[in-house]
């Protein structure tokens, strides 16, 4: 056992067993999941690029309706929904399958023994998403937000997910050591929550439709929980893994991290009903949603405080790490967007923000500024360890970071400010409705500009990734790796 | 739907309650297995011999120029 590992008691650090046959080395685990993880990352980047193109089309159409207006399959309603589903089920789920399962494997010290099944399930998942997105563009859309994928594609998605998700559960079941790190809690819970949400929503809305407004209740129970009980826990699991790993410093308060997990698990499930404020549903149901939304302040503050205290005094190291630049940007965004979300659940605030671009800005802050930025960080950390290679270009990483962070900031500010003004004007009966629509145009144009910046960032990310993947010789030829340095750097 | 009639919502309400019960059971299980004790030790379980505590494990790749300018490098 090395001198460094003597800092940790062998009884509390299951990785440090002196018995080499028992110890599962991280490099062996990385090697076992390499093929599947690479497939998922390649798929995720492919969907990211497709989703970006669809997003640009939708953004330009929102202030210039004639743009590509001659094509029936590129009308706003279809393009916007195709963008959402390409990003949610293409980009987000694939990158979760890559980074989430990789972290789970490492923390469980489990090698992937039946990687062929994982790969086949991954291929099947992506075929399902492709059929679904093409179905949306063909007009076979369901009209239920976040569930627009046509009915015929969903069984394939559910089956594929079951094969992928069960692997994560099995890794946990047969983990080595009894310790459960907080990232494992988040990933394990999310692996159960997502299929539960998806199957219930599909059953009650699409396959055996419930009566009347119950569909709306189920719709927003699903749509809000997909963000809070699928994307959020996976991103938080990644943050809780990469921050301590990169800094070589344990999380500031493990107690707070556990408190954050359990309070999210208990409160978030109820929060979605705030989307139906003012709707024809029982008031107590909405009130319960509002209370739960406000209670979400607890896990948000707890998580934000914990992350901040872990990196405090290490800001230089954060800035020097591609992983932490993205992950910390995402973690800060989580705190901000969650607090805004809790306030949006209040009836007095919701009267202004409901049915406006404010909500769209809030969604993008959650899914992009938080989730996607964290996952970019996760990929930047994971890839060199999977491939044993450097990222080829520091310049492209910087370009990606600045384009993404400035781009999403412009979008969030534009949609929040524009949406708030829109809400105030819509509540003013003296202002004609068409005038409120026209007044949103400058803010929507700002969103299109931000979309162009995000596109630049995504292209830089994709170039750097495929350069790393395929230009192995050139990258390997460098004699002094920096990302995988073996040189001990005292902190 | 009658505004006082919310029986059609029963499935989703039952699901919410079931969800809540499962989470509470998970919490009980974790407490019983000792996961809510000795927090400091658990925070360190992610460090390994390959990636030990106290070592920074990620930074920007150095530029070609700075690599070339290093002493002893051709």
mmCIF file of N, CA, C and O in Angstrom, chain A residues 375-431:
data_model
loop_
_atom_site.group_PDB
_atom_site.id
_atom_site.type_symbol
_atom_site.label_atom_id
_atom_site.label_comp_id
_atom_site.label_asym_id
_atom_site.label_seq_id
_atom_site.Cartn_x
_atom_site.Cartn_y
_atom_site.Cartn_z
ATOM 1 N N UNK A 375 -22.373 17.913 -16.974
ATOM 2 C CA UNK A 375 -22.058 16.712 -17.752
ATOM 3 C C UNK A 375 -20.881 16.947 -18.701
ATOM 4 O O UNK A 375 -20.091 16.033 -18.954
ATOM 5 N N UNK A 376 -20.762 18.173 -19.218
ATOM 6 C CA UNK A 376 -19.549 18.491 -19.994
ATOM 7 C C UNK A 376 -18.318 18.255 -19.105
ATOM 8 O O UNK A 376 -17.328 17.654 -19.523
ATOM 9 N N UNK A 377 -18.400 18.743 -17.878
ATOM 10 C CA UNK A 377 -17.290 18.547 -16.936
ATOM 11 C C UNK A 377 -17.026 17.077 -16.693
ATOM 12 O O UNK A 377 -15.866 16.641 -16.658
ATOM 13 N N UNK A 378 -18.101 16.304 -16.558
ATOM 14 C CA UNK A 378 -17.943 14.864 -16.337
ATOM 15 C C UNK A 378 -17.246 14.188 -17.506
ATOM 16 O O UNK A 378 -16.374 13.340 -17.320
ATOM 17 N N UNK A 379 -17.605 14.592 -18.722
ATOM 18 C CA UNK A 379 -16.977 14.002 -19.913
ATOM 19 C C UNK A 379 -15.500 14.411 -19.980
ATOM 20 O O UNK A 379 -14.636 13.584 -20.299
ATOM 21 N N UNK A 380 -15.216 15.674 -19.641
ATOM 22 C CA UNK A 380 -13.812 16.111 -19.659
ATOM 23 C C UNK A 380 -12.971 15.334 -18.651
ATOM 24 O O UNK A 380 -11.782 15.136 -18.842
ATOM 25 N N UNK A 381 -13.588 14.903 -17.569
ATOM 26 C CA UNK A 381 -12.847 14.132 -16.571
ATOM 27 C C UNK A 381 -12.739 12.655 -16.970
ATOM 28 O O UNK A 381 -11.718 12.013 -16.768
ATOM 29 N N UNK A 382 -13.802 12.145 -17.538
ATOM 30 C CA UNK A 382 -13.874 10.708 -17.818
ATOM 31 C C UNK A 382 -13.009 10.290 -19.009
ATOM 32 O O UNK A 382 -12.319 9.259 -18.951
ATOM 33 N N UNK A 383 -13.066 11.058 -20.079
ATOM 34 C CA UNK A 383 -12.443 10.605 -21.330
ATOM 35 C C UNK A 383 -10.948 10.302 -21.217
ATOM 36 O O UNK A 383 -10.497 9.260 -21.715
ATOM 37 N N UNK A 384 -10.131 11.180 -20.605
ATOM 38 C CA UNK A 384 -8.703 10.832 -20.515
ATOM 39 C C UNK A 384 -8.467 9.547 -19.734
ATOM 40 O O UNK A 384 -7.508 8.828 -20.000
ATOM 41 N N UNK A 385 -9.344 9.242 -18.811
ATOM 42 C CA UNK A 385 -9.162 8.027 -18.016
ATOM 43 C C UNK A 385 -9.628 6.788 -18.775
ATOM 44 O O UNK A 385 -9.087 5.701 -18.578
ATOM 45 N N UNK A 386 -10.608 6.967 -19.630
ATOM 46 C CA UNK A 386 -11.052 5.841 -20.455
ATOM 47 C C UNK A 386 -10.046 5.529 -21.546
ATOM 48 O O UNK A 386 -9.768 4.367 -21.841
ATOM 49 N N UNK A 387 -9.534 6.582 -22.182
ATOM 50 C CA UNK A 387 -8.670 6.385 -23.349
ATOM 51 C C UNK A 387 -7.180 6.421 -23.011
ATOM 52 O O UNK A 387 -6.352 6.087 -23.859
ATOM 53 N N UNK A 388 -6.856 6.852 -21.787
ATOM 54 C CA UNK A 388 -5.449 7.038 -21.404
ATOM 55 C C UNK A 388 -4.759 8.002 -22.363
ATOM 56 O O UNK A 388 -3.631 7.772 -22.799
ATOM 57 N N UNK A 389 -5.463 9.011 -22.717
ATOM 58 C CA UNK A 389 -4.945 10.018 -23.645
ATOM 59 C C UNK A 389 -5.301 11.409 -23.150
ATOM 60 O O UNK A 389 -6.275 11.577 -22.420
ATOM 61 N N UNK A 390 -4.537 12.386 -23.631
ATOM 62 C CA UNK A 390 -4.829 13.786 -23.345
ATOM 63 C C UNK A 390 -5.963 14.311 -24.217
ATOM 64 O O UNK A 390 -6.161 13.814 -25.330
ATOM 65 N N UNK A 391 -6.647 15.345 -23.729
ATOM 66 C CA UNK A 391 -7.458 16.148 -24.636
ATOM 67 C C UNK A 391 -6.471 16.883 -25.537
ATOM 68 O O UNK A 391 -5.507 17.481 -25.037
ATOM 69 N N UNK A 392 -6.664 16.848 -26.833
ATOM 70 C CA UNK A 392 -5.634 17.389 -27.726
ATOM 71 C C UNK A 392 -5.497 18.903 -27.695
ATOM 72 O O UNK A 392 -4.415 19.421 -27.934
ATOM 73 N N UNK A 393 -6.568 19.630 -27.410
ATOM 74 C CA UNK A 393 -6.477 21.083 -27.548
ATOM 75 C C UNK A 393 -7.053 21.809 -26.334
ATOM 76 O O UNK A 393 -8.270 21.748 -26.075
ATOM 77 N N UNK A 394 -6.164 22.507 -25.618
ATOM 78 C CA UNK A 394 -6.640 23.345 -24.507
ATOM 79 C C UNK A 394 -7.453 24.518 -25.046
ATOM 80 O O UNK A 394 -8.409 24.974 -24.412
ATOM 81 N N UNK A 395 -7.066 25.001 -26.245
ATOM 82 C CA UNK A 395 -7.767 26.139 -26.846
ATOM 83 C C UNK A 395 -9.234 25.803 -27.127
ATOM 84 O O UNK A 395 -10.119 26.628 -26.897
ATOM 85 N N UNK A 396 -9.478 24.597 -27.630
ATOM 86 C CA UNK A 396 -10.855 24.204 -27.928
ATOM 87 C C UNK A 396 -11.676 24.037 -26.643
ATOM 88 O O UNK A 396 -12.869 24.337 -26.622
ATOM 89 N N UNK A 397 -11.020 23.580 -25.576
ATOM 90 C CA UNK A 397 -11.739 23.478 -24.292
ATOM 91 C C UNK A 397 -12.136 24.874 -23.811
ATOM 92 O O UNK A 397 -13.269 25.104 -23.375
ATOM 93 N N UNK A 398 -11.193 25.813 -23.911
ATOM 94 C CA UNK A 398 -11.493 27.192 -23.491
ATOM 95 C C UNK A 398 -12.604 27.787 -24.343
ATOM 96 O O UNK A 398 -13.516 28.445 -23.822
ATOM 97 N N UNK A 399 -12.503 27.556 -25.662
ATOM 98 C CA UNK A 399 -13.542 28.083 -26.564
ATOM 99 C C UNK A 399 -14.904 27.494 -26.188
ATOM 100 O O UNK A 399 -15.915 28.216 -26.130
ATOM 101 N N UNK A 400 -14.917 26.212 -25.923
ATOM 102 C CA UNK A 400 -16.163 25.550 -25.525
ATOM 103 C C UNK A 400 -16.721 26.191 -24.252
ATOM 104 O O UNK A 400 -17.907 26.539 -24.183
ATOM 105 N N UNK A 401 -15.850 26.359 -23.263
ATOM 106 C CA UNK A 401 -16.328 26.907 -21.994
ATOM 107 C C UNK A 401 -16.882 28.323 -22.156
ATOM 108 O O UNK A 401 -17.983 28.632 -21.690
ATOM 109 N N UNK A 402 -16.113 29.182 -22.821
ATOM 110 C CA UNK A 402 -16.541 30.586 -22.917
ATOM 111 C C UNK A 402 -17.786 30.724 -23.786
ATOM 112 O O UNK A 402 -18.692 31.502 -23.467
ATOM 113 N N UNK A 403 -17.828 29.993 -24.907
ATOM 114 C CA UNK A 403 -19.005 30.085 -25.781
ATOM 115 C C UNK A 403 -20.247 29.573 -25.059
ATOM 116 O O UNK A 403 -21.326 30.190 -25.126
ATOM 117 N N UNK A 404 -20.090 28.462 -24.329
ATOM 118 C CA UNK A 404 -21.244 27.890 -23.628
ATOM 119 C C UNK A 404 -21.680 28.776 -22.464
ATOM 120 O O UNK A 404 -22.879 29.037 -22.282
ATOM 121 N N UNK A 405 -20.717 29.240 -21.678
ATOM 122 C CA UNK A 405 -21.099 30.000 -20.479
ATOM 123 C C UNK A 405 -21.657 31.378 -20.843
ATOM 124 O O UNK A 405 -22.668 31.813 -20.271
ATOM 125 N N UNK A 406 -21.032 32.057 -21.812
ATOM 126 C CA UNK A 406 -21.567 33.367 -22.218
ATOM 127 C C UNK A 406 -22.896 33.182 -22.944
ATOM 128 O O UNK A 406 -23.857 33.920 -22.716
ATOM 129 N N UNK A 407 -22.939 32.167 -23.812
ATOM 130 C CA UNK A 407 -24.160 31.918 -24.582
ATOM 131 C C UNK A 407 -25.354 31.649 -23.683
ATOM 132 O O UNK A 407 -26.415 32.266 -23.825
ATOM 133 N N UNK A 408 -25.189 30.757 -22.724
ATOM 134 C CA UNK A 408 -26.343 30.406 -21.880
ATOM 135 C C UNK A 408 -26.696 31.556 -20.946
ATOM 136 O O UNK A 408 -27.875 31.760 -20.611
ATOM 137 N N UNK A 409 -25.706 32.354 -20.549
ATOM 138 C CA UNK A 409 -26.008 33.507 -19.689
ATOM 139 C C UNK A 409 -26.859 34.529 -20.443
ATOM 140 O O UNK A 409 -27.839 35.069 -19.901
ATOM 141 N N UNK A 410 -26.490 34.785 -21.705
ATOM 142 C CA UNK A 410 -27.292 35.714 -22.518
ATOM 143 C C UNK A 410 -28.726 35.189 -22.644
ATOM 144 O O UNK A 410 -29.701 35.930 -22.483
ATOM 145 N N UNK A 411 -28.838 33.886 -22.914
ATOM 146 C CA UNK A 411 -30.183 33.311 -23.085
ATOM 147 C C UNK A 411 -31.015 33.448 -21.815
ATOM 148 O O UNK A 411 -32.188 33.856 -21.850
ATOM 149 N N UNK A 412 -30.410 33.127 -20.694
ATOM 150 C CA UNK A 412 -31.154 33.153 -19.427
ATOM 151 C C UNK A 412 -31.596 34.582 -19.088
ATOM 152 O O UNK A 412 -32.756 34.821 -18.733
ATOM 153 N N UNK A 413 -30.673 35.532 -19.228
ATOM 154 C CA UNK A 413 -31.017 36.928 -18.905
ATOM 155 C C UNK A 413 -32.115 37.423 -19.856
ATOM 156 O O UNK A 413 -33.111 38.026 -19.423
ATOM 157 N N UNK A 414 -31.943 37.146 -21.156
ATOM 158 C CA UNK A 414 -32.920 37.629 -22.142
ATOM 159 C C UNK A 414 -34.313 37.061 -21.873
ATOM 160 O O UNK A 414 -35.306 37.802 -21.858
ATOM 161 N N UNK A 415 -34.386 35.765 -21.632
ATOM 162 C CA UNK A 415 -35.696 35.143 -21.457
ATOM 163 C C UNK A 415 -36.325 35.481 -20.108
ATOM 164 O O UNK A 415 -37.553 35.607 -19.991
ATOM 165 N N UNK A 416 -35.493 35.640 -19.085
ATOM 166 C CA UNK A 416 -36.044 36.009 -17.775
ATOM 167 C C UNK A 416 -36.567 37.446 -17.796
ATOM 168 O O UNK A 416 -37.702 37.705 -17.370
ATOM 169 N N UNK A 417 -35.751 38.361 -18.300
ATOM 170 C CA UNK A 417 -36.176 39.777 -18.321
ATOM 171 C C UNK A 417 -37.339 39.950 -19.293
ATOM 172 O O UNK A 417 -38.378 40.543 -18.959
ATOM 173 N N UNK A 418 -37.147 39.412 -20.511
ATOM 174 C CA UNK A 418 -38.214 39.534 -21.517
ATOM 175 C C UNK A 418 -39.489 38.863 -21.063
ATOM 176 O O UNK A 418 -40.603 39.379 -21.275
ATOM 177 N N UNK A 419 -39.367 37.715 -20.418
ATOM 178 C CA UNK A 419 -40.532 36.973 -19.943
ATOM 179 C C UNK A 419 -41.255 37.699 -18.821
ATOM 180 O O UNK A 419 -42.489 37.710 -18.762
ATOM 181 N N UNK A 420 -40.499 38.314 -17.934
ATOM 182 C CA UNK A 420 -41.121 39.058 -16.825
ATOM 183 C C UNK A 420 -41.915 40.250 -17.368
ATOM 184 O O UNK A 420 -43.067 40.478 -16.968
ATOM 185 N N UNK A 421 -41.297 40.974 -18.310
ATOM 186 C CA UNK A 421 -42.002 42.121 -18.926
ATOM 187 C C UNK A 421 -43.249 41.618 -19.659
ATOM 188 O O UNK A 421 -44.332 42.207 -19.559
ATOM 189 N N UNK A 422 -43.087 40.514 -20.361
ATOM 190 C CA UNK A 422 -44.221 39.922 -21.091
ATOM 191 C C UNK A 422 -45.364 39.589 -20.135
ATOM 192 O O UNK A 422 -46.539 39.871 -20.417
ATOM 193 N N UNK A 423 -45.027 39.015 -18.985
ATOM 194 C CA UNK A 423 -46.043 38.646 -18.007
ATOM 195 C C UNK A 423 -46.767 39.855 -17.448
ATOM 196 O O UNK A 423 -48.001 39.854 -17.309
ATOM 197 N N UNK A 424 -46.007 40.888 -17.132
ATOM 198 C CA UNK A 424 -46.625 42.115 -16.605
ATOM 199 C C UNK A 424 -47.568 42.726 -17.642
ATOM 200 O O UNK A 424 -48.668 43.181 -17.316
ATOM 201 N N UNK A 425 -47.124 42.723 -18.893
ATOM 202 C CA UNK A 425 -47.952 43.317 -19.949
ATOM 203 C C UNK A 425 -49.198 42.476 -20.230
ATOM 204 O O UNK A 425 -50.270 43.017 -20.495
ATOM 205 N N UNK A 426 -49.043 41.156 -20.168
ATOM 206 C CA UNK A 426 -50.218 40.305 -20.421
ATOM 207 C C UNK A 426 -51.264 40.463 -19.316
ATOM 208 O O UNK A 426 -52.457 40.286 -19.536
ATOM 209 N N UNK A 427 -50.807 40.809 -18.106
ATOM 210 C CA UNK A 427 -51.748 41.006 -17.007
ATOM 211 C C UNK A 427 -52.390 42.392 -17.039
ATOM 212 O O UNK A 427 -53.270 42.679 -16.230
ATOM 213 N N UNK A 428 -51.905 43.242 -17.935
ATOM 214 C CA UNK A 428 -52.458 44.601 -18.062
ATOM 215 C C UNK A 428 -53.499 44.598 -19.185
ATOM 216 O O UNK A 428 -53.152 44.497 -20.365
ATOM 217 N N UNK A 429 -54.744 44.724 -18.814
ATOM 218 C CA UNK A 429 -55.821 44.613 -19.809
ATOM 219 C C UNK A 429 -55.816 45.766 -20.811
ATOM 220 O O UNK A 429 -56.478 45.699 -21.844
ATOM 221 N N UNK A 430 -55.078 46.831 -20.516
ATOM 222 C CA UNK A 430 -55.059 47.971 -21.436
ATOM 223 C C UNK A 430 -54.069 47.780 -22.585
ATOM 224 O O UNK A 430 -54.046 48.559 -23.534
ATOM 225 N N UNK A 431 -53.225 46.765 -22.480
ATOM 226 C CA UNK A 431 -52.246 46.513 -23.545
ATOM 227 C C UNK A 431 -52.778 45.404 -24.445
ATOM 228 O O UNK A 431 -53.046 44.292 -23.965
#
